[in-house]
Coordinates of C-alpha atoms and ligand atoms in Angstrom, one line a residue:
X1 CA 8.4 -104.3 -19.7
X2 CA 11.2 -106.5 -18.4
X3 CA 13.9 -107.6 -20.8
X4 CA 12.8 -111.2 -20.2
X5 CA 9.4 -112.0 -21.8
X6 CA 6.9 -114.5 -20.7
X7 CA 3.7 -116.1 -22.2
X8 CA 1.6 -113.1 -21.2
X9 CA 3.8 -110.8 -23.3
X10 CA 3.5 -112.7 -26.5
X11 CA 1.0 -112.6 -29.5
X12 CA 0.5 -116.1 -30.6
X13 CA -1.7 -115.2 -33.6
X14 CA 1.2 -114.2 -35.9
X15 CA 2.3 -117.9 -36.2
X16 CA -1.2 -119.4 -36.2
X17 CA -2.3 -120.4 -39.8
X18 CA 1.4 -120.8 -40.8
X19 CA 2.9 -124.2 -41.7
X20 CA 6.0 -124.9 -39.8
X21 CA 8.6 -127.3 -41.2
X22 CA 10.9 -128.7 -38.5
X23 CA 14.0 -130.0 -40.5
X24 CA 15.5 -132.8 -38.4
X25 CA 14.0 -134.9 -35.6
X26 CA 16.8 -135.3 -33.1
X27 CA 17.4 -133.9 -29.7
X28 CA 15.9 -130.5 -30.5
X29 CA 13.8 -131.4 -33.5
X30 CA 11.5 -133.9 -31.8
X31 CA 11.0 -131.5 -28.9
X32 CA 10.2 -128.5 -31.0
X33 CA 7.8 -130.5 -33.3
X34 CA 5.9 -132.2 -30.4
X35 CA 5.7 -129.1 -28.3
X36 CA 4.6 -126.8 -31.2
X37 CA 1.9 -129.4 -32.2
X38 CA 0.6 -129.5 -28.7
X39 CA 0.6 -125.7 -28.7
X40 CA -1.8 -125.9 -31.6
X41 CA 0.5 -125.2 -34.5
X42 CA 0.6 -126.9 -37.9
X43 CA 3.9 -128.9 -38.1
X44 CA 5.5 -131.1 -40.7
X45 CA 8.9 -132.7 -40.6
X46 CA 11.7 -132.7 -43.2
X47 CA 14.0 -135.6 -43.0
X48 CA 16.1 -138.1 -44.9
X49 CA 15.1 -141.8 -44.7
X50 CA 16.3 -143.3 -41.5
X51 CA 15.7 -143.8 -37.7
X52 CA 14.4 -140.2 -37.2
X53 CA 12.0 -140.6 -40.0
X54 CA 10.6 -143.8 -38.4
X55 CA 10.4 -142.1 -35.0
X56 CA 8.6 -139.0 -36.4
X57 CA 6.1 -141.1 -38.2
X58 CA 5.5 -143.2 -35.0
X59 CA 4.8 -139.8 -33.3
X60 CA 2.1 -139.1 -35.8
X61 CA 3.9 -136.5 -38.0
X62 CA 3.8 -136.2 -41.8
X63 CA 7.4 -136.7 -42.9
X64 CA 8.6 -135.3 -46.2
X65 CA 12.0 -135.2 -47.9
X66 CA 13.6 -131.9 -46.8
X67 CA 13.1 -130.2 -50.1
X68 CA 9.4 -130.9 -50.2
X69 CA 8.9 -129.9 -46.5
X70 CA 10.5 -126.5 -47.3
X71 CA 8.5 -125.9 -50.4
X72 CA 5.2 -126.8 -48.5
X73 CA 5.9 -124.5 -45.5
X74 CA 6.0 -120.9 -44.3
X75 CA 8.4 -121.2 -41.4
X76 CA 11.4 -123.5 -41.8
X77 CA 13.3 -124.4 -38.5
X78 CA 16.6 -126.0 -39.3
X79 CA 17.4 -128.5 -36.5
X80 CA 20.1 -130.6 -38.3
X81 CA 23.5 -131.1 -36.8
X82 CA 25.5 -127.8 -37.2
X83 CA 28.1 -129.6 -39.3
X84 CA 25.4 -130.9 -41.8
X85 CA 23.4 -127.7 -42.2
X86 CA 25.5 -126.1 -45.0
X87 CA 25.3 -129.0 -47.4
X88 CA 21.5 -129.6 -46.8
X89 CA 20.8 -125.9 -47.1
X90 CA 22.5 -125.6 -50.4
X91 CA 21.1 -128.8 -51.8
X92 CA 17.5 -128.9 -50.4
X93 CA 16.5 -125.8 -48.5
X94 CA 17.8 -122.7 -50.4
X95 CA 16.3 -123.9 -53.8
X96 CA 12.9 -124.3 -52.2
X97 CA 12.6 -121.1 -50.2
X98 CA 9.9 -118.5 -51.3
X99 CA 9.8 -114.8 -50.7
X100 CA 8.4 -114.1 -47.2
X101 CA 9.4 -117.4 -45.7
X102 CA 11.0 -117.5 -42.3
X103 CA 14.3 -119.3 -42.0
X104 CA 14.9 -120.2 -38.3
X105 CA 17.8 -121.7 -36.4
X106 CA 18.3 -122.9 -32.8
X107 CA 22.0 -122.0 -32.9
X108 CA 23.6 -119.1 -34.8
X109 CA 26.8 -121.1 -35.8
X110 CA 26.2 -121.4 -39.6
X111 CA 25.0 -117.9 -40.1
X112 CA 27.4 -116.2 -37.8
X113 CA 30.4 -118.0 -39.4
X114 CA 29.0 -117.4 -42.9
X115 CA 28.5 -121.1 -43.8
X116 CA 24.9 -120.2 -44.7
X117 CA 24.2 -116.8 -46.4
X118 CA 20.4 -116.5 -46.6
X119 CA 18.6 -114.8 -49.5
X120 CA 17.4 -111.2 -48.9
X121 CA 13.7 -111.9 -49.3
X122 CA 13.1 -114.1 -46.2
X123 CA 13.0 -113.5 -42.5
X124 CA 15.9 -115.0 -40.7
X125 CA 15.9 -115.4 -36.9
X126 CA 17.0 -117.8 -34.2
X127 CA 15.1 -119.3 -31.3
X128 CA 17.7 -121.0 -29.2
X129 CA 16.6 -123.1 -26.1
X130 CA 19.1 -122.8 -23.3
X131 CA 18.9 -126.5 -22.5
X132 CA 19.1 -130.0 -24.1
X133 CA 16.4 -131.0 -26.5
X134 CA 15.1 -133.9 -24.4
X135 CA 14.6 -131.5 -21.5
X136 CA 12.9 -129.0 -23.7
X137 CA 10.3 -131.8 -24.3
X138 CA 10.3 -133.2 -20.7
X139 CA 9.8 -129.8 -19.1
X140 CA 7.1 -128.9 -21.6
X141 CA 5.2 -132.2 -20.8
X142 CA 5.5 -131.3 -17.1
X143 CA 3.9 -127.9 -17.6
X144 CA 7.2 -126.1 -17.3
X145 CA 9.7 -125.0 -20.0
X146 CA 13.2 -124.2 -20.9
X147 CA 14.3 -120.6 -21.3
X148 CA 15.2 -119.5 -24.8
X149 CA 17.0 -116.7 -26.6
X150 CA 15.7 -115.2 -29.8
X151 CA 17.4 -113.0 -32.3
X152 CA 16.5 -111.4 -35.6
X153 CA 19.2 -111.5 -38.4
X154 CA 16.9 -110.3 -41.2
X155 CA 13.3 -108.9 -41.0
X156 CA 11.9 -109.0 -44.6
X157 CA 8.2 -109.1 -43.7
X158 CA 8.3 -106.7 -40.7
X159 CA 7.1 -109.5 -38.4
X160 CA 10.3 -111.5 -37.8
X161 CA 10.4 -110.6 -34.1
X162 CA 6.7 -111.4 -33.5
X163 CA 7.2 -114.8 -35.3
X164 CA 10.3 -115.5 -33.2
X165 CA 8.5 -114.8 -30.0
X166 CA 5.5 -116.9 -31.0
X167 CA 7.7 -119.8 -32.0
X168 CA 9.6 -119.6 -28.7
X169 CA 6.3 -119.5 -26.8
X170 CA 5.1 -122.5 -28.8
X171 CA 8.0 -124.7 -27.7
X172 CA 7.3 -123.7 -24.0
X173 CA 10.0 -121.1 -23.5
X174 CA 7.3 -118.5 -22.5
X175 CA 6.9 -120.4 -19.3
X176 CA 10.6 -119.9 -18.3
X177 CA 11.7 -116.7 -20.0
X178 CA 12.6 -115.5 -23.5
X179 CA 15.4 -113.0 -24.0
X180 CA 16.6 -111.1 -27.0
X181 CA 20.1 -111.7 -28.4
X182 CA 22.1 -111.5 -31.6
X183 CA 23.4 -114.3 -33.7
X184 CA 26.9 -113.4 -32.6
X185 CA 26.1 -113.3 -28.9
X186 CA 24.2 -116.5 -29.0
X187 CA 26.8 -118.4 -31.0
X188 CA 29.8 -117.2 -29.0
X189 CA 28.2 -117.6 -25.6
X190 CA 26.6 -121.0 -26.4
X191 CA 29.9 -122.4 -27.7
X192 CA 31.8 -121.0 -24.7
X193 CA 29.3 -122.3 -22.2
X194 CA 29.2 -125.8 -23.7
X195 CA 33.0 -126.0 -23.9
X196 CA 34.3 -124.3 -20.8
X197 CA 31.5 -124.7 -18.2
X198 CA 28.6 -127.0 -18.9
X199 CA 29.8 -130.0 -20.9
X200 CA 33.6 -129.6 -21.3
X201 CA 34.1 -127.9 -17.9
X202 CA 31.9 -130.2 -15.9
X203 CA 33.1 -133.5 -17.5
X204 CA 36.7 -132.5 -17.0
X205 CA 36.0 -131.5 -13.3
X206 CA 34.1 -134.7 -12.6
X207 CA 36.6 -137.0 -14.2
X208 CA 39.5 -135.2 -12.4
X209 CA 37.8 -135.6 -9.1
X210 CA 36.9 -139.2 -9.7
X211 CA 40.5 -140.0 -10.7
X212 CA 41.9 -138.1 -7.7
X213 CA 39.9 -140.3 -5.4
X214 CA 40.4 -143.6 -7.2
X215 CA 44.2 -143.0 -7.6
X216 CA 44.3 -142.4 -3.9
X217 CA 42.9 -145.9 -3.4
X218 CA 39.3 -145.1 -2.6
X219 CA 36.5 -147.3 -4.0
X220 CA 35.4 -146.3 -7.5
X221 CA 31.8 -146.7 -6.4
X222 CA 32.3 -144.1 -3.6
X223 CA 34.0 -141.8 -6.1
X224 CA 31.1 -142.2 -8.5
X225 CA 28.5 -141.5 -5.9
X226 CA 30.5 -138.4 -4.7
X227 CA 31.6 -136.9 -7.9
X228 CA 29.0 -137.8 -10.5
X229 CA 25.7 -139.0 -8.9
X230 CA 25.5 -136.3 -6.3
X231 CA 26.4 -133.6 -8.8
X232 CA 22.7 -133.7 -10.1
X233 CA 21.4 -133.3 -6.6
X234 CA 23.6 -130.2 -5.9
X235 CA 22.8 -128.7 -9.3
X236 CA 19.1 -129.2 -8.7
X237 CA 19.5 -126.9 -5.7
X238 CA 21.5 -124.4 -7.8
X239 CA 18.7 -124.5 -10.5
X240 CA 16.0 -123.9 -7.9
X241 CA 17.6 -121.1 -6.0
X242 CA 21.2 -120.3 -6.9
X243 CA 24.3 -120.5 -4.7
X244 CA 22.4 -119.3 -1.6
X245 CA 19.8 -122.1 -2.0
X246 CA 22.4 -124.8 -2.4
X247 CA 24.5 -123.5 0.5
X248 CA 21.4 -123.4 2.7
X249 CA 20.9 -127.1 2.1
X250 CA 24.4 -128.4 2.5
X251 CA 26.2 -128.6 5.8
X252 CA 28.3 -125.7 7.1
X253 CA 31.3 -128.0 6.8
X254 CA 30.7 -128.4 3.1
X255 CA 30.0 -124.6 2.8
X256 CA 33.4 -123.8 4.5
X257 CA 35.1 -126.3 2.2
X258 CA 33.3 -124.6 -0.7
X259 CA 34.7 -121.2 0.4
X260 CA 38.3 -122.3 1.2
X261 CA 39.1 -125.1 -1.2
X262 CA 36.9 -124.2 -4.3
X263 CA 39.2 -121.3 -5.3
X264 CA 42.3 -123.6 -5.0
X265 CA 40.8 -125.8 -7.7
X266 CA 39.1 -123.2 -10.0
X267 CA 40.8 -119.9 -9.9
X268 CA 42.3 -117.0 -11.9
X269 CA 44.4 -119.5 -13.8
X270 CA 41.3 -121.3 -14.8
X271 CA 39.7 -118.0 -15.9
X272 CA 42.7 -117.2 -18.0
X273 CA 42.3 -120.5 -19.8
X274 CA 38.6 -119.8 -20.2
X275 CA 39.5 -116.6 -21.9
X276 CA 41.7 -118.5 -24.3
X277 CA 38.8 -120.8 -25.2
X278 CA 36.6 -117.7 -25.7
X279 CA 39.2 -116.2 -28.0
X280 CA 39.4 -119.3 -30.2
X281 CA 35.6 -119.0 -30.5
X282 CA 35.6 -115.4 -31.3
X283 CA 38.3 -115.6 -33.9
X284 CA 36.5 -118.5 -35.6
X285 CA 39.4 -120.9 -34.8
X286 CA 37.1 -123.3 -33.1
X287 CA 34.5 -123.2 -35.9
X288 CA 37.2 -123.8 -38.5
X289 CA 38.7 -126.8 -36.7
X290 CA 35.3 -128.4 -36.2
X291 CA 34.4 -127.9 -39.8
X292 CA 37.7 -129.4 -40.9
X293 CA 37.3 -132.3 -38.4
X294 CA 34.0 -133.2 -40.0
X295 CA 35.3 -132.8 -43.5
X296 CA 38.1 -135.3 -42.6
X297 CA 35.5 -137.8 -41.3
X298 CA 35.9 -137.1 -37.5
X299 CA 39.0 -139.1 -36.8
X300 CA 39.8 -137.2 -33.5
X301 CA 36.1 -137.0 -32.4
X302 CA 35.6 -140.8 -32.8
X303 CA 38.9 -141.7 -31.1
X304 CA 38.2 -139.6 -28.1
X305 CA 34.6 -140.6 -27.9
X306 CA 35.7 -144.3 -27.9
X307 CA 38.2 -143.7 -25.1
X308 CA 35.7 -141.7 -23.0
X309 CA 33.2 -144.5 -23.2
X310 CA 35.7 -146.8 -21.6
X311 CA 36.6 -144.4 -18.8
X312 CA 36.1 -146.1 -15.3
X313 CA 33.6 -143.4 -14.3
X314 CA 31.4 -144.7 -17.2
X315 CA 31.9 -148.5 -16.6
X316 CA 31.2 -148.1 -12.9
X317 CA 28.4 -145.7 -13.5
X318 CA 26.6 -148.0 -15.9
X319 CA 26.7 -150.8 -13.3
X320 CA 25.4 -148.6 -10.6
X321 CA 22.6 -146.9 -12.7
X322 CA 21.3 -150.2 -13.8
X323 CA 20.6 -151.0 -10.1
X324 CA 18.8 -147.7 -9.6
X325 CA 15.4 -148.0 -11.4
X326 CA 14.5 -144.4 -10.6
X327 CA 17.4 -143.0 -12.6
X328 CA 16.2 -142.4 -16.2
X329 CA 17.9 -144.7 -18.7
X330 CA 20.2 -143.0 -21.1
X331 CA 18.3 -140.8 -23.5
X332 CA 18.6 -143.1 -26.5
X333 CA 17.0 -146.1 -24.8
X334 CA 13.3 -146.7 -24.4
X335 CA 12.2 -144.7 -21.3
X336 CA 8.8 -146.5 -21.3
X337 CA 10.7 -149.7 -20.1
X338 CA 12.1 -147.7 -17.1
X339 CA 8.6 -146.4 -16.2
X340 CA 7.1 -149.9 -16.3
X341 CA 10.0 -151.2 -14.2
X342 CA 9.4 -148.4 -11.6
X343 CA 5.6 -148.9 -11.3
X344 CA 5.6 -152.7 -11.3
Ligands
NDP1 N1 21.1 -130.8 -28.6 C1 20.7 -129.8 -28.0 O1 20.2 -129.9 -26.9 C2 20.8 -128.4 -28.6 C3 21.0 -128.2 -30.0 N2 20.9 -127.0 -30.5 C4 21.0 -126.8 -32.0 O2 20.0 -127.5 -32.6 C5 20.4 -128.0 -33.9 C6 20.1 -129.4 -34.0 O3 20.9 -130.1 -33.0 P1 20.5 -131.5 -32.4 O4 19.0 -131.5 -32.2 O5 21.4 -131.8 -31.2 O6 20.8 -132.5 -33.6 P2 20.7 -134.1 -33.5 O7 22.0 -134.7 -34.0 O8 20.1 -134.6 -32.2 O9 19.5 -134.4 -34.6 C7 19.8 -134.2 -36.0 C8 18.6 -134.5 -36.8 O10 18.9 -134.2 -38.2 C9 18.7 -135.3 -39.0 N3 19.7 -135.2 -40.1 C10 21.0 -135.3 -40.0 N4 21.5 -135.2 -41.3 C11 20.5 -135.0 -42.1 C12 20.4 -134.9 -43.5 N5 21.5 -134.8 -44.3 N6 19.2 -134.8 -44.1 C13 18.1 -134.8 -43.3 N7 18.1 -135.0 -42.0 C14 19.3 -135.1 -41.4 C15 18.9 -136.5 -38.1 O11 18.2 -137.6 -38.6 P3 18.9 -139.1 -38.8 O12 18.3 -139.9 -37.8 O13 18.7 -139.5 -40.2 O14 20.4 -139.0 -38.5 C16 18.3 -136.0 -36.9 O15 17.0 -136.2 -36.8 C17 21.9 -127.6 -34.0 O16 22.0 -126.4 -34.7 C18 22.3 -127.4 -32.5 O17 23.4 -126.6 -32.4 C19 20.7 -125.9 -29.8 C20 20.4 -126.0 -28.4 C21 20.6 -127.2 -27.7
X2X2 C1 22.2 -128.2 -24.7 C2 22.8 -127.1 -25.3 O1 22.4 -125.9 -25.4 C3 24.2 -127.3 -25.9 C4 25.0 -127.9 -24.8 O2 24.7 -126.0 -26.2 C5 24.1 -128.1 -27.1 O3 23.8 -129.3 -27.0 O4 24.4 -127.5 -28.2

């Protein structure tokens, strides 16, 4: 059997008949809950009072306080922000776990960095989608799925792996691929990827390209279309068929530029800095800094976020996207409005 597992390789029965508590209803939480319910599983939500509780109830879920959701359930998937998990776990989850429960995570951060130390009489595993929560939902609804990693940290019942696979299949990952990992590998590679390649890397590259063009006197709108808007179109080709597929579709002029100029921008120096980022993750320095930033009330996070939202690439982008009805509104706004606008 291949290392990557698919729907046909997975026994769903092991999760059927079990009550699943999804703790949190945000990016990942809403997607897991809706996908699992539509896959035929019994799902309840654990939340505090607030906007997520209202959304989950609007989506037809029974919402309990976290402690009650845990005490009522067999499988507990913690989909809280990483920085909130330790406190909620100690206060509301740990006291309500029962022998034989499954404690599940979508990111290994808190277990790997010993912020959460599970009891010895529960299964502990992770099911980590390799994609944003809203796309975990959107792809599931379209009949596709987002790949996921699974890893077993503790197998008390002897069924932890089978439960993890059935859970991953239930959120749609069996349609895209499910691969075994460890809490360490998932944690360190996910943190690295989001910092140095996907989010941190891409946003830094896009802003630098945009600024290079606008500082040279070109129109900001041209710089936006070139460096931000077109990025999705190029990445779609990479998603569908790798470098070869993208290079097949672009011009030979662009491909030659890719070959001769790309390495001038991203090169061995860049890789050396990537290795520094990875070292800070592996040593726990990043985790410690993030935990301390949250304990201090996020002064740096909030200041940088405010400045980023004022960047010209954002102000120009908002104006242009508002004129393009086919571009999905930002996740947090009501997408139904966009659909009505497009169909009218
Ligand atoms: N975002 C992503 O695409 C991915 C996330 N992950 C992992 O998934 C996990 C969840 O992340 P994500 O979905 O982004 O989180 P979000 O910030 O999107 O959602 C967090 C949810 O937890 C709720 N919440 C926060 N604090 C509490 C609390 N004290 N008590 C009860 N509920 C609370 C929030 O409700 P409220 O409305 O009240 O704030 C919200 O519903 C993390 O471990 C993350 O690393 C893994 C892969 C991808
Ligand atoms: C979407 C995802 O997997 C990230 C970027 O790692 C995250 O949001 O944590």
